[in-house]
Short mmCIF file of C-alpha atoms and ligand atoms in Angstrom, two decimals:
data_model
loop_
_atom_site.label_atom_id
_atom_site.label_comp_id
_atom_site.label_asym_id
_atom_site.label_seq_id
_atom_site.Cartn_x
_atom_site.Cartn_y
_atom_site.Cartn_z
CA UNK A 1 9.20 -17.77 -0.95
CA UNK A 2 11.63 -15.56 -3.63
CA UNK A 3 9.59 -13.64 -6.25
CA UNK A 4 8.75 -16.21 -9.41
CA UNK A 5 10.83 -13.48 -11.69
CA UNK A 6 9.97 -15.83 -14.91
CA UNK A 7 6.48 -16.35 -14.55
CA UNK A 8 4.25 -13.88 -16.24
CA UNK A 9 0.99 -13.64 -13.83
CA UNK A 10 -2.33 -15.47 -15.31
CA UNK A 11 -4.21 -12.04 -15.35
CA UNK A 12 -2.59 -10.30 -17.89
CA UNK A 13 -4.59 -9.12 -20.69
CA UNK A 14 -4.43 -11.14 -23.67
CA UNK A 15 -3.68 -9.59 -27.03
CA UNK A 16 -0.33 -8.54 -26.14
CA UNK A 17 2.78 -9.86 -27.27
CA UNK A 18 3.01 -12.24 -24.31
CA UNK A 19 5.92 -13.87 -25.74
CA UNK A 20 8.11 -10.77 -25.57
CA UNK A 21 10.68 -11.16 -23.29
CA UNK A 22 9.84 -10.04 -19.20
CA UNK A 23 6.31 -9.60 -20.24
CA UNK A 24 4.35 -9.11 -16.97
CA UNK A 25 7.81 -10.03 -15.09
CA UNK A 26 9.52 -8.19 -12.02
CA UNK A 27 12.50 -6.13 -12.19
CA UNK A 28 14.26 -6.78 -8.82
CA UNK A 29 18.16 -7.73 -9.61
CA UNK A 30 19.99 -7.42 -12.32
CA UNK A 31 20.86 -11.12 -11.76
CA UNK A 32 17.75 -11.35 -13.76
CA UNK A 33 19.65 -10.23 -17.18
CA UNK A 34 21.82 -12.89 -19.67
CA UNK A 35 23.66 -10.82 -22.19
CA UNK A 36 21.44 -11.74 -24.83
CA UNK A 37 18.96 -9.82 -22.78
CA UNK A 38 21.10 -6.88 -22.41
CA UNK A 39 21.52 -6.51 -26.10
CA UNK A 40 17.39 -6.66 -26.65
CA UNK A 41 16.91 -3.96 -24.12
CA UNK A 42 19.67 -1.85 -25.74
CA UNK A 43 18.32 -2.50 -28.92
CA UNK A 44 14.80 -1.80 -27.84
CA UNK A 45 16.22 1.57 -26.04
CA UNK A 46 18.36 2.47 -29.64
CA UNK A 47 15.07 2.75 -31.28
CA UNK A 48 13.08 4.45 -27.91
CA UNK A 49 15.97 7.07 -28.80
CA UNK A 50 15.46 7.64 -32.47
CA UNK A 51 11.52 8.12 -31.94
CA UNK A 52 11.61 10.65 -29.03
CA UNK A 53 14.71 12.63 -31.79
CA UNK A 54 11.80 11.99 -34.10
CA UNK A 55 8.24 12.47 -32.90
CA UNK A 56 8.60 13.44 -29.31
CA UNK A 57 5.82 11.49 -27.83
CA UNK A 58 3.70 8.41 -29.39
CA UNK A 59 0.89 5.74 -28.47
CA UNK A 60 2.61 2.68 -27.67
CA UNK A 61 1.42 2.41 -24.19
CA UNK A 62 -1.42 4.14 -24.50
CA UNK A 63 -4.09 3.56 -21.62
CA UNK A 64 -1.21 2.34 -19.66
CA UNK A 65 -0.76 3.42 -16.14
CA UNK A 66 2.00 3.81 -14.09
CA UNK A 67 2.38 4.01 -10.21
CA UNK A 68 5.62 5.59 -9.25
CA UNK A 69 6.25 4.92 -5.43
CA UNK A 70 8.82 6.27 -3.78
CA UNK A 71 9.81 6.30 0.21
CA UNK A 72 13.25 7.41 -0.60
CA UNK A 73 14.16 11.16 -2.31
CA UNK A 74 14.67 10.94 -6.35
CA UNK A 75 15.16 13.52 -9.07
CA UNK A 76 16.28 11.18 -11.47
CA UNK A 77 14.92 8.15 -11.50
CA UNK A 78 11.02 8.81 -10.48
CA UNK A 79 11.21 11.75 -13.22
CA UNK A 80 12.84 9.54 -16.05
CA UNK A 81 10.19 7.19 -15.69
CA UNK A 82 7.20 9.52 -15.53
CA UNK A 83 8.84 11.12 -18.19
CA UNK A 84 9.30 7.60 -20.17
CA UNK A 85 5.44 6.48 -19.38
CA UNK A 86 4.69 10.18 -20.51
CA UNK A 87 6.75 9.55 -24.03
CA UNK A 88 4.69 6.51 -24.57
CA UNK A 89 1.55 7.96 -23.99
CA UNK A 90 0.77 6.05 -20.58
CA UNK A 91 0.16 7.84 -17.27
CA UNK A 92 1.42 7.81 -14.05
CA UNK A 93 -0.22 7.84 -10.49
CA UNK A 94 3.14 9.81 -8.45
CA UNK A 95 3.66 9.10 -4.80
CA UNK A 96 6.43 10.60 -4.08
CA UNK A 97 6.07 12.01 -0.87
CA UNK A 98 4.82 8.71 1.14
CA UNK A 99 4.27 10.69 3.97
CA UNK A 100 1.11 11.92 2.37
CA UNK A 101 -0.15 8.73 1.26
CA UNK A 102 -1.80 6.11 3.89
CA UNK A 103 2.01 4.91 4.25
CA UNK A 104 2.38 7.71 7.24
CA UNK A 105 -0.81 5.81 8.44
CA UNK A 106 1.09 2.67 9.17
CA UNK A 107 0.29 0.96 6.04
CA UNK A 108 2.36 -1.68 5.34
CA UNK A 109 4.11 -2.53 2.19
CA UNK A 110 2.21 -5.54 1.18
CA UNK A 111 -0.77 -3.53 1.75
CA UNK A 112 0.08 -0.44 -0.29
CA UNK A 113 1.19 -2.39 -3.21
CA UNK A 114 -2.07 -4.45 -3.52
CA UNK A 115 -3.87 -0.74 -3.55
CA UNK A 116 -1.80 0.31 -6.33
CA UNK A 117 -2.03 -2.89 -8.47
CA UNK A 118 -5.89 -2.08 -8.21
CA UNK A 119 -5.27 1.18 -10.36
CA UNK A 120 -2.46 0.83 -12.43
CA UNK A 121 -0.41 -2.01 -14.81
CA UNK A 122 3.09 -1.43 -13.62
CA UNK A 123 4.39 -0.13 -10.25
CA UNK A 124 7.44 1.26 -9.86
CA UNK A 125 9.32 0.96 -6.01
CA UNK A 126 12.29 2.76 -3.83
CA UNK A 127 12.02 1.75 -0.82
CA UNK A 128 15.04 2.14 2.07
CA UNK A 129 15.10 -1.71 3.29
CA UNK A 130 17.29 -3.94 0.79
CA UNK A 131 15.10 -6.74 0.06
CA UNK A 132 11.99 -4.51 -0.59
CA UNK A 133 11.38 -4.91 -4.12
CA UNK A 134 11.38 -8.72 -3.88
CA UNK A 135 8.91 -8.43 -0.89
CA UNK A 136 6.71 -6.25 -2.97
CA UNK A 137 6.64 -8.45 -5.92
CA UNK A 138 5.59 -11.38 -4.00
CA UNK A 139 2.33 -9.56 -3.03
CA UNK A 140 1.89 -8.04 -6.60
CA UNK A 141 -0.12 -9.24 -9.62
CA UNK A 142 1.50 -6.40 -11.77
CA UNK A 143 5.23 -5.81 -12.54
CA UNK A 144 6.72 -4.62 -10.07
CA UNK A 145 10.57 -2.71 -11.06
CA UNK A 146 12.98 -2.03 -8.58
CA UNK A 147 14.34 2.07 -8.44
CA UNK A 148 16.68 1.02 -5.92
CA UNK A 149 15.71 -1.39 -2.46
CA UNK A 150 18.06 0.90 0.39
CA UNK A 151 21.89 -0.25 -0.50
CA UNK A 152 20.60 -3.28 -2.24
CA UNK A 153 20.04 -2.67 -5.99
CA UNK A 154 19.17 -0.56 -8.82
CA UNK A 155 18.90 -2.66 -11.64
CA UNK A 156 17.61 -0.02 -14.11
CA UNK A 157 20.26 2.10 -13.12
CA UNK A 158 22.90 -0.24 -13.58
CA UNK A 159 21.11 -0.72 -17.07
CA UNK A 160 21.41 2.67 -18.26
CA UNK A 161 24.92 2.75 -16.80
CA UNK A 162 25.78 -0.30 -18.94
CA UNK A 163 23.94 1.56 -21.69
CA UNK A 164 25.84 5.10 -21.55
CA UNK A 165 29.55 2.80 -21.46
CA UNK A 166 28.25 1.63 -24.55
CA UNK A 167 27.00 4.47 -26.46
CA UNK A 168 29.78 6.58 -25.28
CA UNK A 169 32.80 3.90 -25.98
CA UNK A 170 31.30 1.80 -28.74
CA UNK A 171 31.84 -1.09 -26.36
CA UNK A 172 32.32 -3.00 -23.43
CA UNK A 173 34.54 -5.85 -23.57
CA UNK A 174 37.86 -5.42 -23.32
CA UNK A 175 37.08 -2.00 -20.93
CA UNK A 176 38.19 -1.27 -17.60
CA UNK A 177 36.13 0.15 -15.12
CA UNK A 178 36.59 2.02 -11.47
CA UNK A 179 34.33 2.35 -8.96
CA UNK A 180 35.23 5.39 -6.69
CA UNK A 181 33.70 6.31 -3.45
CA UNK A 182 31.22 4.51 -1.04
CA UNK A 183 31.06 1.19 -2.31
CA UNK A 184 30.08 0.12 0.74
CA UNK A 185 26.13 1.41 0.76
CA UNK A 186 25.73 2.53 -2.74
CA UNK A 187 22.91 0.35 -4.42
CA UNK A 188 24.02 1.17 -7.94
CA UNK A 189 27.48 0.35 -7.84
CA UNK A 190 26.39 -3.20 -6.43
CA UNK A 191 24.03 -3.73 -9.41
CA UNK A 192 26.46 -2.16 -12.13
CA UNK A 193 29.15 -4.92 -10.75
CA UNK A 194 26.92 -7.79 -11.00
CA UNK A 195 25.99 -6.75 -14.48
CA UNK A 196 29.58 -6.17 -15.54
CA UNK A 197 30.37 -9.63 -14.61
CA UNK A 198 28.93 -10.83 -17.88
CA UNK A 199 31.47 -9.05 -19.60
CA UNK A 200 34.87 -9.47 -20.02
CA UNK A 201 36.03 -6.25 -18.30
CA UNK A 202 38.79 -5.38 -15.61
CA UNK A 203 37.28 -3.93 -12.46
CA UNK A 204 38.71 -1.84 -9.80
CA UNK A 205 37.96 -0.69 -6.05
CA UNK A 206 38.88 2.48 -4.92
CA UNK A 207 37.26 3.85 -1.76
CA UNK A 208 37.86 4.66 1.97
CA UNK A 209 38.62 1.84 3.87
CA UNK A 210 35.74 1.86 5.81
CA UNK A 211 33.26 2.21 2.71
CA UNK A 212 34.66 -0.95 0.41
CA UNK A 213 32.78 -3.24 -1.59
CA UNK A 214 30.82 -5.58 0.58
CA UNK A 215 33.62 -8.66 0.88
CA UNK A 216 30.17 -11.38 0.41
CA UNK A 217 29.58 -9.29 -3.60
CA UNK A 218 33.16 -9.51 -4.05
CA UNK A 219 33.20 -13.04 -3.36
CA UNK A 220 30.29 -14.03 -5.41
CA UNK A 221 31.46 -11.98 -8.54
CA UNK A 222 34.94 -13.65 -8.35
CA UNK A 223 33.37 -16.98 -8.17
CA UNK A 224 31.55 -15.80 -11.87
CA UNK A 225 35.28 -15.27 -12.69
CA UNK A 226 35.29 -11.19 -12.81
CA UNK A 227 38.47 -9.53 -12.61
CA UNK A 228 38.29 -7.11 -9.90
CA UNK A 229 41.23 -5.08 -7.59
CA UNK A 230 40.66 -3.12 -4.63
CA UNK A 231 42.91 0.28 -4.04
CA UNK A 232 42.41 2.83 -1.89
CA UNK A 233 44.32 5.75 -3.85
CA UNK A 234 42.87 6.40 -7.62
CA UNK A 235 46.16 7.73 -8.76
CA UNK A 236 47.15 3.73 -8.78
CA UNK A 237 44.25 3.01 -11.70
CA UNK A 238 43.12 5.95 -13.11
CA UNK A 239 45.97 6.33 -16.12
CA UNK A 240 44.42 2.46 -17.16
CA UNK A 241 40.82 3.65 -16.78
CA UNK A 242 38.49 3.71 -19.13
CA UNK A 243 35.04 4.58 -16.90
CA UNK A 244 35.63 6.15 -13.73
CA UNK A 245 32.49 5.67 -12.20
CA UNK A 246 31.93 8.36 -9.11
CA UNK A 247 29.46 7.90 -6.64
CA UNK A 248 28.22 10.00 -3.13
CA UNK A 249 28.96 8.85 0.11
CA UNK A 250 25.20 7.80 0.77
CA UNK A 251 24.85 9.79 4.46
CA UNK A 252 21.65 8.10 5.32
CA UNK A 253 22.83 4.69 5.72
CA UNK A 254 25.51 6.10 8.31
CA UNK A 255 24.19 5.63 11.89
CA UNK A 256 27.18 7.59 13.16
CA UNK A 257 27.10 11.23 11.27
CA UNK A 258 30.55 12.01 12.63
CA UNK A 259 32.22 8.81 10.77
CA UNK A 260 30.39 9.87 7.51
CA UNK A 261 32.16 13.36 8.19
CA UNK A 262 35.70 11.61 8.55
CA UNK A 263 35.02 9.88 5.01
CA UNK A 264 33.10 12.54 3.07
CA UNK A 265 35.71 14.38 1.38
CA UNK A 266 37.97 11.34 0.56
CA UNK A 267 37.68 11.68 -2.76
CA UNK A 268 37.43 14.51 -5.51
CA UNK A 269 37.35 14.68 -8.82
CA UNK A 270 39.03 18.15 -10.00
CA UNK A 271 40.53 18.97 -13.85
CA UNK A 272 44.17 18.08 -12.30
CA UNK A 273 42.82 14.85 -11.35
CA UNK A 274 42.10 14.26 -14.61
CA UNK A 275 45.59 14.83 -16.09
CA UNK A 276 46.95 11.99 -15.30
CA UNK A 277 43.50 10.15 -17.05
CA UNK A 278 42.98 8.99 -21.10
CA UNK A 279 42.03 11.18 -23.58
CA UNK A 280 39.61 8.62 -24.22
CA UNK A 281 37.45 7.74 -21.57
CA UNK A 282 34.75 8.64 -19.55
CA UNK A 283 33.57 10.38 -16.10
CA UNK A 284 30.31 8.60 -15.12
CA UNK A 285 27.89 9.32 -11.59
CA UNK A 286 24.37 8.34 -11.35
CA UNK A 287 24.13 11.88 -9.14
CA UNK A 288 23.22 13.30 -7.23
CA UNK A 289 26.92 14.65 -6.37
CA UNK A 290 27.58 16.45 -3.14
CA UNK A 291 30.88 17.45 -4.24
CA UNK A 292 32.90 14.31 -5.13
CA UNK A 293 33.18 15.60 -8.68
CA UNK A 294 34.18 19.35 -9.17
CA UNK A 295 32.25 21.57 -11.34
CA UNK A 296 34.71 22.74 -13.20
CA UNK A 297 35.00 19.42 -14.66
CA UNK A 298 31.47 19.53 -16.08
CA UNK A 299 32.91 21.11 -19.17
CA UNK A 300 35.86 18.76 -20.11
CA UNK A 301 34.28 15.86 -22.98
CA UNK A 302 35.16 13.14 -21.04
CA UNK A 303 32.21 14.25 -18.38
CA UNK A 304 29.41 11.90 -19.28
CA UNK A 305 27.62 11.93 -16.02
CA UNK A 306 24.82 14.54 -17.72
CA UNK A 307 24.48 12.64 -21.08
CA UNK A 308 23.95 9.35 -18.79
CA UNK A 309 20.69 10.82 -17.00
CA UNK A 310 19.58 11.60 -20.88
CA UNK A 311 19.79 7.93 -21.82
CA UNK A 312 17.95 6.62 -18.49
CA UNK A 313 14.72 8.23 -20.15
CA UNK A 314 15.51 5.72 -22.94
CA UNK A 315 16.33 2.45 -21.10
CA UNK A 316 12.86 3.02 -18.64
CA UNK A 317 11.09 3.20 -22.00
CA UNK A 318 12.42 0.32 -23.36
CA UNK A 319 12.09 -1.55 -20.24
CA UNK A 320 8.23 -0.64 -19.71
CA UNK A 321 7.59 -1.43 -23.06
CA UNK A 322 8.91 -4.81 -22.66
CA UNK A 323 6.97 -5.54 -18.83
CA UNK A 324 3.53 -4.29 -20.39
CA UNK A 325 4.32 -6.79 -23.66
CA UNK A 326 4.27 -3.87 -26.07
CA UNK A 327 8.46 -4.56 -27.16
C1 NCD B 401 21.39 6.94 -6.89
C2 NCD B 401 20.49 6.18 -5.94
O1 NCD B 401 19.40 6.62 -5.58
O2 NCD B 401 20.93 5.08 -5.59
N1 NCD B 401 20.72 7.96 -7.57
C3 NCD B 401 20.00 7.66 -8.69
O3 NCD B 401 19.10 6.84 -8.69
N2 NCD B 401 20.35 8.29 -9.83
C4 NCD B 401 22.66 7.37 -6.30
C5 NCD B 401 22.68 8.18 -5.03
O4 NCD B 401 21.66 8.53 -4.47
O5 NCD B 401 23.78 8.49 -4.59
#
């Protein structure tokens, strides 16, 4: 049975503000998110923003824990959200290295997220099987938000992707986006597609034969009437672009290393092939890079890839202030 993503469960403490929006609801797809929706979290995230610039840390979750659970490696996304819990004056129970938890036991999922639900009020997954999250959220009683389900999703990511387009172009509408790289196994590019098909936005392919967009995504996403093109040279789009979004050719999912060899280096991202690129635009990646985007480029304004991690510490607060009912 799918995850009841609109239900909030019965055991939630009363006294919150059970009528804000996702109260006590999973975060598993971004399929999850109407526009209005998009424009509450950004909102939400504006002022998240404006209070860390102002006071740093403050009470709003206060008592609040966490549990950050990760089978997969992260930087990013398990420290953005202890840091957001952290901002908000919650805690956060990190298991980051599953091999020392009663995972490398044989625990199974089910099992480890009924443990956690025991100690905290919101658990946050990464897990390397797509599907994952939604398994996870079946067996939990407490919000469960998806940090990326193998080369499923990563709604939040996709979020703060949408969020960092905005910010750093004033809109989205109207924009034209390319996706560069290994479409193929890259969980955020799925999610940031699906979310993008809300807008009215021109999308385009560009990647290694080998590593396109799955043909079922591209199928569903033209049947919600998004505009999309696939290419495999960026020299084709890139004077029309206004996000090139880069992403890492995701080695683990490759069961033969020598084929992820062959299509490692397809694309980079050096100052000359910028040239050819707007003034006005922007260089996105939700990292880590393994050398798909030169460092040399790190300096050029158009380079947003750093400011995006920045506002993912704002988007993770909004969105845990909205799950625990405090939004
Ligand atoms: C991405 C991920 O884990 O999917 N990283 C992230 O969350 N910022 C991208 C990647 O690993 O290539």
């Amino acid at each position: 049975m799918p995850p009841q993503f609109n239900t909030r469960p019965a055991h939630l403490p009363l006294g919150e503000r059970q009528n804000s929006r996702f109260y006590g609801q999973h975060i598993v797809s971004v399929k999850q998110f109407s526009r209005l929706d998009i424009e509450h979290i950004f909102t939400i995230a504006e002022e998240m923003r404006i209070m860390v610039e102002r006071v740093g840390t403050f009470d709003l979750l206060k008592g609040k824990v966490l549990a950050n659970l990760f089978y997969e490696p992260s930087t990013r996304t398990s420290s953005s959200f202890t840091a957001a819990m952290e901002r908000l004056g919650g805690s956060v129970i990190p298991i980051s290295e599953v091999k020392y938890s009663s995972v490398s036991k044989g625990e199974s999922l089910p099992d480890t997220i009924r443990t956690l639900q025991s100690y905290a009020d919101v658990i946050v997954l990464r897990h390397h099987e797509k599907g994952a999250a939604e398994i996870a959220a079946k067996y939990a009683r407490k919000p469960v938000i998806n940090a990326g389900d193998g080369p499923g999703e990563h709604p939040t990511q996709a979020l703060l992707d949408l969020f960092t387009i905005r910010e750093e172009l004033g809109r989205i509408d109207g924009l034209t986006v390319t996706m560069l790289g290994d479409l193929k196994y890259g969980r955020t590019v799925h999610s940031l597609a699906k979310l993008l098909a809300l807008f009215n936005v021109t999308v385009n392919y560009v990647s290694p034969d080998i590593l396109r967009m799955p043909a079922e995504l591209v199928d569903e996403l033209d049947g919600r009437g998004l505009s999309q093109s696939q290419f495999s040279a960026l020299e084709a789009v890139l004077p029309k672009t206004d996000v090139l979004y880069v992403t890492r050719v995701q080695k683990e999912r490759f069961d033969d290393l020598a084929l992820y060899e062959s299509v490692k280096g397809a694309f980079v991202i050096t100052p000359e092939t910028l040239k050819i690129a707007k003034q006005k635009m922007i260089v996105m990646h939700p990292l880590p890079r393994v050398g798909e985007i030169s460092m040399d480029v790190d300096d050029d304004p158009r380079a947003a890839y750093f400011r995006q991690m920045e506002y993912g510490m704002y988007v993770r607060m909004a969105l845990l202030a909205m799950v625990l009912g405090k939004a």
